[in-house]
mmCIF file of C-alpha atoms and ligand atoms in Angstrom:
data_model
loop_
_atom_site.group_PDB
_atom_site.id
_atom_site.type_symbol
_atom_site.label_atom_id
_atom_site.label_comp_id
_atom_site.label_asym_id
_atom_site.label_seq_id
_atom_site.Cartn_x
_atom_site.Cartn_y
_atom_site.Cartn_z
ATOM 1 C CA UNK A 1 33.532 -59.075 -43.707
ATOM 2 C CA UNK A 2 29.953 -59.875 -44.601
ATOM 3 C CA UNK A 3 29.332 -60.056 -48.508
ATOM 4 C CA UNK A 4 26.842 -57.051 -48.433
ATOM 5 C CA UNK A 5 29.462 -55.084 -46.523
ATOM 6 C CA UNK A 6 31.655 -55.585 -49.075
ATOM 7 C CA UNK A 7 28.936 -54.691 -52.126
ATOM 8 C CA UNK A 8 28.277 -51.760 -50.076
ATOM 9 C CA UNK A 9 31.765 -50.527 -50.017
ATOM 10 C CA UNK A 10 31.856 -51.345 -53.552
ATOM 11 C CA UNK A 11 28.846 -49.401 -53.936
ATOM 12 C CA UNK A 12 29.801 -46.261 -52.131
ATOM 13 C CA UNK A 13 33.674 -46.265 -53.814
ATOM 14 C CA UNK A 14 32.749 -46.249 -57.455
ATOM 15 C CA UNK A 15 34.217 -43.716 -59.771
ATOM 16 C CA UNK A 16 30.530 -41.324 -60.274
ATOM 17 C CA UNK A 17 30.315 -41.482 -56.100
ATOM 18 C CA UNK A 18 33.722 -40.328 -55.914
ATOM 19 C CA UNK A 19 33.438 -37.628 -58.654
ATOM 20 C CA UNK A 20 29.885 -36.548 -56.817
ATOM 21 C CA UNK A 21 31.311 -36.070 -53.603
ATOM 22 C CA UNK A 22 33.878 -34.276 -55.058
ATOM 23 C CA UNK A 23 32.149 -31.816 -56.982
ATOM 24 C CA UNK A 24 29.700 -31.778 -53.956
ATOM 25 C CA UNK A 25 26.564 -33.287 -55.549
ATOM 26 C CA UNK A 26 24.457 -34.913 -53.141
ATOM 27 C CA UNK A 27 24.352 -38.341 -55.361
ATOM 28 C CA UNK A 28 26.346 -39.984 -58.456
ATOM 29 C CA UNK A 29 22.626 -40.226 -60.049
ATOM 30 C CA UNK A 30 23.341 -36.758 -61.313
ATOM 31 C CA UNK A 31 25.470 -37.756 -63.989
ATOM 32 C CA UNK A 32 22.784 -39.527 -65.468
ATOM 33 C CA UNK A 33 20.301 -36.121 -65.790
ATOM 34 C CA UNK A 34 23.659 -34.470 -67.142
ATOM 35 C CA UNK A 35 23.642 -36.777 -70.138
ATOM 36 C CA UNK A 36 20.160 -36.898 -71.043
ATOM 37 C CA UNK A 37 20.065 -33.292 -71.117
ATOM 38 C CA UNK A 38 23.113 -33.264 -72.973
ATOM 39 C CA UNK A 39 21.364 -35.439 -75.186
ATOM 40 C CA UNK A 40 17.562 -33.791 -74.841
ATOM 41 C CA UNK A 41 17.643 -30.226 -73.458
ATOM 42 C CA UNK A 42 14.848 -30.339 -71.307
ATOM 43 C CA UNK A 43 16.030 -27.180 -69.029
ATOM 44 C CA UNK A 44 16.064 -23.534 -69.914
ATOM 45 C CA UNK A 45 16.245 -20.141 -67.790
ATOM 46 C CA UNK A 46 13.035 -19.496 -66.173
ATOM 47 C CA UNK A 47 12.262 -22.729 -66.597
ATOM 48 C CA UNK A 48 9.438 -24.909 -64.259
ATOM 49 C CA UNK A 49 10.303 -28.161 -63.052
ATOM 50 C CA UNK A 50 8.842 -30.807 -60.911
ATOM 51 C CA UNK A 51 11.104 -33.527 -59.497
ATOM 52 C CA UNK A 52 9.390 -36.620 -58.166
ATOM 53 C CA UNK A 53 11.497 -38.339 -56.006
ATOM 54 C CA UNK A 54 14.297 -36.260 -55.365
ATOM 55 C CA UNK A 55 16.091 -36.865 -52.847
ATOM 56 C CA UNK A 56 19.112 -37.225 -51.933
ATOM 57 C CA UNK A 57 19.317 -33.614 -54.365
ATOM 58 C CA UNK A 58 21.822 -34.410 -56.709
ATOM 59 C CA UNK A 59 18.728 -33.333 -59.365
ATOM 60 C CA UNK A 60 17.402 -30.496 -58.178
ATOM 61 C CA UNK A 61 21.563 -28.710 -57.753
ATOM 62 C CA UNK A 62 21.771 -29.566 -61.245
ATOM 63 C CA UNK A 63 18.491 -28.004 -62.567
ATOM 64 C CA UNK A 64 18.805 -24.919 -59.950
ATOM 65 C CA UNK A 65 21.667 -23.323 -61.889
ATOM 66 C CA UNK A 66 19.949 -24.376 -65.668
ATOM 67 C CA UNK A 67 16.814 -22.453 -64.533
ATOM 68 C CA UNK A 68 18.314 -19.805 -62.830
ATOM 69 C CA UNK A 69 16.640 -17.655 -59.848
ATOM 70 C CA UNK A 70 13.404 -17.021 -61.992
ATOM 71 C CA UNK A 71 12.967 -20.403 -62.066
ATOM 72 C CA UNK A 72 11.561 -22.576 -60.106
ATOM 73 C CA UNK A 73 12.038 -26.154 -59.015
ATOM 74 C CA UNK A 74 9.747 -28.296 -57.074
ATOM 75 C CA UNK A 75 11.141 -31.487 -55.586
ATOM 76 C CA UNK A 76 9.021 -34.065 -54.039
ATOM 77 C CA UNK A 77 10.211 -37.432 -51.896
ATOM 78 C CA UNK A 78 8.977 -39.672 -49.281
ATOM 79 C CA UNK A 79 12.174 -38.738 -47.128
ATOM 80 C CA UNK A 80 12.778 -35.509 -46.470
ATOM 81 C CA UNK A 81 15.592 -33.700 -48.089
ATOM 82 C CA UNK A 82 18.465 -32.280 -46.025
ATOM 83 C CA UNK A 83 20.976 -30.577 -48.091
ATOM 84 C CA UNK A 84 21.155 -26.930 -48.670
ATOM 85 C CA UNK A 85 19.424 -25.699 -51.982
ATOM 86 C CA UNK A 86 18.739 -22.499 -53.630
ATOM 87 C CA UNK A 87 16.309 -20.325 -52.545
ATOM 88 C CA UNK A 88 14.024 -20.957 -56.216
ATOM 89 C CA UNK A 89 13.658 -24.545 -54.835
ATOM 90 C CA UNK A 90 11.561 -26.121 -52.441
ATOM 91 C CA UNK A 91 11.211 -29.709 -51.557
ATOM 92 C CA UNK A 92 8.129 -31.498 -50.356
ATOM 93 C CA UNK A 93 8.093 -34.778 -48.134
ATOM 94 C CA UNK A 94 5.021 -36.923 -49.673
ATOM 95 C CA UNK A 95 4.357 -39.624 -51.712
ATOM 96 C CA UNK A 96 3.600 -39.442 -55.388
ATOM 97 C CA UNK A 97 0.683 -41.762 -55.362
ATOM 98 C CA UNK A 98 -1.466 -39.611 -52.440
ATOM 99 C CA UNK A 99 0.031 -36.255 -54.378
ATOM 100 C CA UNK A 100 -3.316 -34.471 -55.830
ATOM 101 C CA UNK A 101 -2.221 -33.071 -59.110
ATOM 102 C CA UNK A 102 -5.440 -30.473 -59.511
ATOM 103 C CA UNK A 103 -4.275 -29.042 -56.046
ATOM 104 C CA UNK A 104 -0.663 -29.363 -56.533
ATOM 105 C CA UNK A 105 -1.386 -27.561 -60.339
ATOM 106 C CA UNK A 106 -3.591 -24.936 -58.535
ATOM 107 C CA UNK A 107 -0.559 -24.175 -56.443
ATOM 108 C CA UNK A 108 2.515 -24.098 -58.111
ATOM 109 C CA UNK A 109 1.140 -23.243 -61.438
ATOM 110 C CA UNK A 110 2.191 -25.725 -64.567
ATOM 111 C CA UNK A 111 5.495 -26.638 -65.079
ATOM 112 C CA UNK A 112 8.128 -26.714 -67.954
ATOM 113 C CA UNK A 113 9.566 -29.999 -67.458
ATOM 114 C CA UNK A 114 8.552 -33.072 -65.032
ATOM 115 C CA UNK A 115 11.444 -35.264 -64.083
ATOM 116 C CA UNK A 116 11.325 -38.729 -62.040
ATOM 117 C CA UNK A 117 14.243 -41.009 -61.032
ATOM 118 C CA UNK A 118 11.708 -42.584 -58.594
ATOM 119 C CA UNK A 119 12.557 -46.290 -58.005
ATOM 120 C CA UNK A 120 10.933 -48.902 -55.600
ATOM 121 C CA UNK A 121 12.212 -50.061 -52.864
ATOM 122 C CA UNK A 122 14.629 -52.950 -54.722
ATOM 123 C CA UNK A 123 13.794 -56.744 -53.393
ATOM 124 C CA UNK A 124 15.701 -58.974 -55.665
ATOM 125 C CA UNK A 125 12.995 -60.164 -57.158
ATOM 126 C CA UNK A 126 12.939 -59.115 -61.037
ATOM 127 C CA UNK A 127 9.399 -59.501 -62.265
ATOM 128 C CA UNK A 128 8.392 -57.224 -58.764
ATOM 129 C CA UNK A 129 10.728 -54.820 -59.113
ATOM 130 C CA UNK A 130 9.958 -54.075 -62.821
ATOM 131 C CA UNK A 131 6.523 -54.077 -62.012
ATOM 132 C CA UNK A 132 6.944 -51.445 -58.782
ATOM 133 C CA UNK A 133 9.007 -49.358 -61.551
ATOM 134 C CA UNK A 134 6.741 -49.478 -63.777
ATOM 135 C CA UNK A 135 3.565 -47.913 -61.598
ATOM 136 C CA UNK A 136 6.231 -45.471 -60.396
ATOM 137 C CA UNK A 137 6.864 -44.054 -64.010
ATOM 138 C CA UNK A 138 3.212 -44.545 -64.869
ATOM 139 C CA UNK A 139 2.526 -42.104 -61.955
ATOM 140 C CA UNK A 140 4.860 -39.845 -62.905
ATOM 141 C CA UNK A 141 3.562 -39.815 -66.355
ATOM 142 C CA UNK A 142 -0.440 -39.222 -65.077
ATOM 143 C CA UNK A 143 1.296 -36.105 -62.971
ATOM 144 C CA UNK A 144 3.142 -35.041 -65.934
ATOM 145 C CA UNK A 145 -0.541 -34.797 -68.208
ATOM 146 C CA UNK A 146 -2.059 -33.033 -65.527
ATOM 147 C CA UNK A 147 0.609 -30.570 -64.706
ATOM 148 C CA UNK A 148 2.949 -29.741 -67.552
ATOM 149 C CA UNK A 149 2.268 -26.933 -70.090
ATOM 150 C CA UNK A 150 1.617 -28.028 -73.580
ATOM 151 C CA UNK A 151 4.893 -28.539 -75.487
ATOM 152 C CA UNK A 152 6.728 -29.644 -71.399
ATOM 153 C CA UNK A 153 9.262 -31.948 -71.378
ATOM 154 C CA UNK A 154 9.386 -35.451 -69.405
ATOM 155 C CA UNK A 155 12.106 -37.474 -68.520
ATOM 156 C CA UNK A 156 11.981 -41.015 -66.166
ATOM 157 C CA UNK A 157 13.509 -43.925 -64.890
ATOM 158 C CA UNK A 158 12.096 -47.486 -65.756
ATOM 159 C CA UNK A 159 12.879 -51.183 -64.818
ATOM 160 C CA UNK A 160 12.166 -52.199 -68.505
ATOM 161 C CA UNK A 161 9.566 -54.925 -68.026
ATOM 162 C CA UNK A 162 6.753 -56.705 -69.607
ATOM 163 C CA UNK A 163 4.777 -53.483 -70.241
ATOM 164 C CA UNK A 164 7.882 -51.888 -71.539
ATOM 165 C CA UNK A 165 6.159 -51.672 -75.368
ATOM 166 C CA UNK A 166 2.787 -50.320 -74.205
ATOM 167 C CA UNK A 167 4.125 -47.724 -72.096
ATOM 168 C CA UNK A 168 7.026 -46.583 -74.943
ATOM 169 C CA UNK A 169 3.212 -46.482 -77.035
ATOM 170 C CA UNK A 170 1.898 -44.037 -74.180
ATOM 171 C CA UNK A 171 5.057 -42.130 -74.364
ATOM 172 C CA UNK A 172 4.943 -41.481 -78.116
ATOM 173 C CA UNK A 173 0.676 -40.830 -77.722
ATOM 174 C CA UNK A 174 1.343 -38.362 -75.372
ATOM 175 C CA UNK A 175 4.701 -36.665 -76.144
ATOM 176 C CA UNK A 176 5.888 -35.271 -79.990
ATOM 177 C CA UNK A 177 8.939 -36.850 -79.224
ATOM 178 C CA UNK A 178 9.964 -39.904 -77.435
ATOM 179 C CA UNK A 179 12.877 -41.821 -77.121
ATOM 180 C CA UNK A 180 13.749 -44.287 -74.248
ATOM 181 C CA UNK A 181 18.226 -44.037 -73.366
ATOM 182 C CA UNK A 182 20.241 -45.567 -71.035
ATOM 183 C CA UNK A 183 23.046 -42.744 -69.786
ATOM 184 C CA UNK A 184 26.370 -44.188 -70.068
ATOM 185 C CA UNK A 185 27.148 -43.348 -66.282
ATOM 186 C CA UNK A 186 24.319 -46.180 -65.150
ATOM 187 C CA UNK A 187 26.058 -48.549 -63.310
ATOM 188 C CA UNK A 188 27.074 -52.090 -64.943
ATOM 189 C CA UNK A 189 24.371 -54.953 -64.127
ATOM 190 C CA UNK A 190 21.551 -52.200 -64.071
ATOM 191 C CA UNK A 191 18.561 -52.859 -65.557
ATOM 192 C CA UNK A 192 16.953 -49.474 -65.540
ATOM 193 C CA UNK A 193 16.461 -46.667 -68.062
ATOM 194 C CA UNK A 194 15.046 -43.500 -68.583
ATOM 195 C CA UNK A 195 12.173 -42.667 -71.218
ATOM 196 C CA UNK A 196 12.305 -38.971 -72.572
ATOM 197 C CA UNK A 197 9.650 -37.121 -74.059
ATOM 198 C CA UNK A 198 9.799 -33.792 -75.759
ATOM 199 C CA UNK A 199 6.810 -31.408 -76.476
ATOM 200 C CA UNK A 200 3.508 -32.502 -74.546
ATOM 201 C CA UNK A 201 1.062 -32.803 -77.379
ATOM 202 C CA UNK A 202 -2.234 -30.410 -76.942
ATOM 203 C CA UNK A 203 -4.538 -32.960 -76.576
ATOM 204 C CA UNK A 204 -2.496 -35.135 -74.150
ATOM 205 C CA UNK A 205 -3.127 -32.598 -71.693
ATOM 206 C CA UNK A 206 -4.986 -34.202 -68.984
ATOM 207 C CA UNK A 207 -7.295 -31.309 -67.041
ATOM 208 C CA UNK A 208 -7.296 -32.473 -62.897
ATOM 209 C CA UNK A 209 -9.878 -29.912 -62.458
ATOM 210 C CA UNK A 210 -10.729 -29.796 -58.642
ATOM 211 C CA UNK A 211 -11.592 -33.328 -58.384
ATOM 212 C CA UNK A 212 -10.249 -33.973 -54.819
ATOM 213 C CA UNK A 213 -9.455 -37.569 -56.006
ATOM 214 C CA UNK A 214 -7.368 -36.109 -59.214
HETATM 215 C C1 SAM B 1 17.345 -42.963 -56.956
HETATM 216 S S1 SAM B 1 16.565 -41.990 -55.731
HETATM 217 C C2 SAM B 1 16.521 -40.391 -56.469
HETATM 218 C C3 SAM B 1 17.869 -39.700 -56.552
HETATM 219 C C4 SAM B 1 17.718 -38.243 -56.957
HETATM 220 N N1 SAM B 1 17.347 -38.145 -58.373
HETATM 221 C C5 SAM B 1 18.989 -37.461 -56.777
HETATM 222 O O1 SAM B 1 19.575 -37.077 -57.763
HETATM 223 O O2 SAM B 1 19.393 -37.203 -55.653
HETATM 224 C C6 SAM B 1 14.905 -42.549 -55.870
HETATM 225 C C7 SAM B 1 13.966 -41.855 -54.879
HETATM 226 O O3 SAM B 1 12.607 -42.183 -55.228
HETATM 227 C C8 SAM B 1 11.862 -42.034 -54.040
HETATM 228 N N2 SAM B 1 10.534 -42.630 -54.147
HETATM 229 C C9 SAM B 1 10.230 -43.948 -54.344
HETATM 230 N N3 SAM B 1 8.885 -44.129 -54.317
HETATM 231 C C10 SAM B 1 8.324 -42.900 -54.115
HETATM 232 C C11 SAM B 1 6.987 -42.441 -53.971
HETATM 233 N N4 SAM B 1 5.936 -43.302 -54.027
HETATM 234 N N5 SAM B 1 6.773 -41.122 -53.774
HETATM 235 C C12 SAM B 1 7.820 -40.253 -53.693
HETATM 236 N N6 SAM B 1 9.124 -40.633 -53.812
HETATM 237 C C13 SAM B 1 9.381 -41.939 -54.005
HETATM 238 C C14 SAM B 1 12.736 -42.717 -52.990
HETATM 239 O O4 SAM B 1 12.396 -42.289 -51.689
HETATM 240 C C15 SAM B 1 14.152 -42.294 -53.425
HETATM 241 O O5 SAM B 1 14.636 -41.226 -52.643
#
């Protein structure tokens, strides 16, 4: 059998996949939200949340129950999402870096809590990947200023890279609280992370106004 056949079976057999398909989450990735909001509480009822790159789900079933039906949760992806989800969420197919926040604010109104778990397209090649990551979660953060209410919550995924420090600076600029953790349930060998921030300070607040380009 070919050798990526084999990390692919590896892949798909691990204990999280198993335990996801058997508690009928649409990814193991879910475990990882579940301990940072263990950790962070960044979900409450009624709650708002945006979900950039959400699919295969596994996210967006774990926040629909946390926010309850007068919630709502807003998932974006570049592939659409097929599973089955609650009527308080909707998905969008799209990509983050086209998505106009001042539209997208306009809307859906702000949100409570932005989360990303958006990763590139993985090539083997370290210093690319990181760097791919790393406009991913920068993205994610712009979108967060524009469309979070003051005091929202952030959480997302990073290839920790050269611009690691700077962006952890950004983080704690823009956030009252921020902390970068690496869930226990991330698979051995990874290299990712998430950064959390807690409270959206006032002034972070980023106004997309009805720029078309925002
Ligand atoms: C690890 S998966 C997310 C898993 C998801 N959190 C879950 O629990 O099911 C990362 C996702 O990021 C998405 N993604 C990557 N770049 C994106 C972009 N520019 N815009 C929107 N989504 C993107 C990918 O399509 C992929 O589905």
């Amino acid at each position: 059998m070919a050798k990526h056949r084999l990390r692919d079976r590896k892949f798909r057999h691990d204990a999280a996949y198993r335990r996801a398909k058997k508690e009928q989450y649409a990814g193991r990735a879910v475990y990882k939200l579940e301990e940072i909001d263990a950790k962070f509480h960044l979900f409450k009822p009624g709650g708002r949340v945006l979900d950039l790159g959400c699919w295969p789900g596994s996210w967006l079933q774990f926040v629909a129950p946390k926010i309850g039906p007068e919630g709502l949760g807003i998932g974006v992806d570049l592939k659409a999402v097929s599973i089955d989800l609650p009527d308080h969420i909707q998905t969008l197919e799209g990509d983050v870096f086209k998505l106009k926040p001042g539209a997208f604010r306009k809307k859906f109104g702000a949100f409570t809590t932005v989360i990303s778990d958006m990763a590139p397209q993985t090539s083997g090649d370290r210093p690319g990947d990181q760097h791919g990551s790393e406009e991913l979660f920068l993205r994610a953060l712009e979108i967060a200023r524009a469309c979070l209410k003051p005091g929202g919550h952030f959480t997302a995924k990073i290839f920790q890279g050269p611009r690691f420090p700077v962006i952890l600076k950004s983080m704690r600029d823009t956030f009252q609280e921020a902390k970068a953790f690496r869930p226990a349930s991330t698979r051995a060998g990874s290299f990712e992370q998430y950064l959390v921030g807690r409270g959206l300070r006032a002034g972070a607040h980023v106004d997309p106004g009805e720029d078309p380009s925002a």
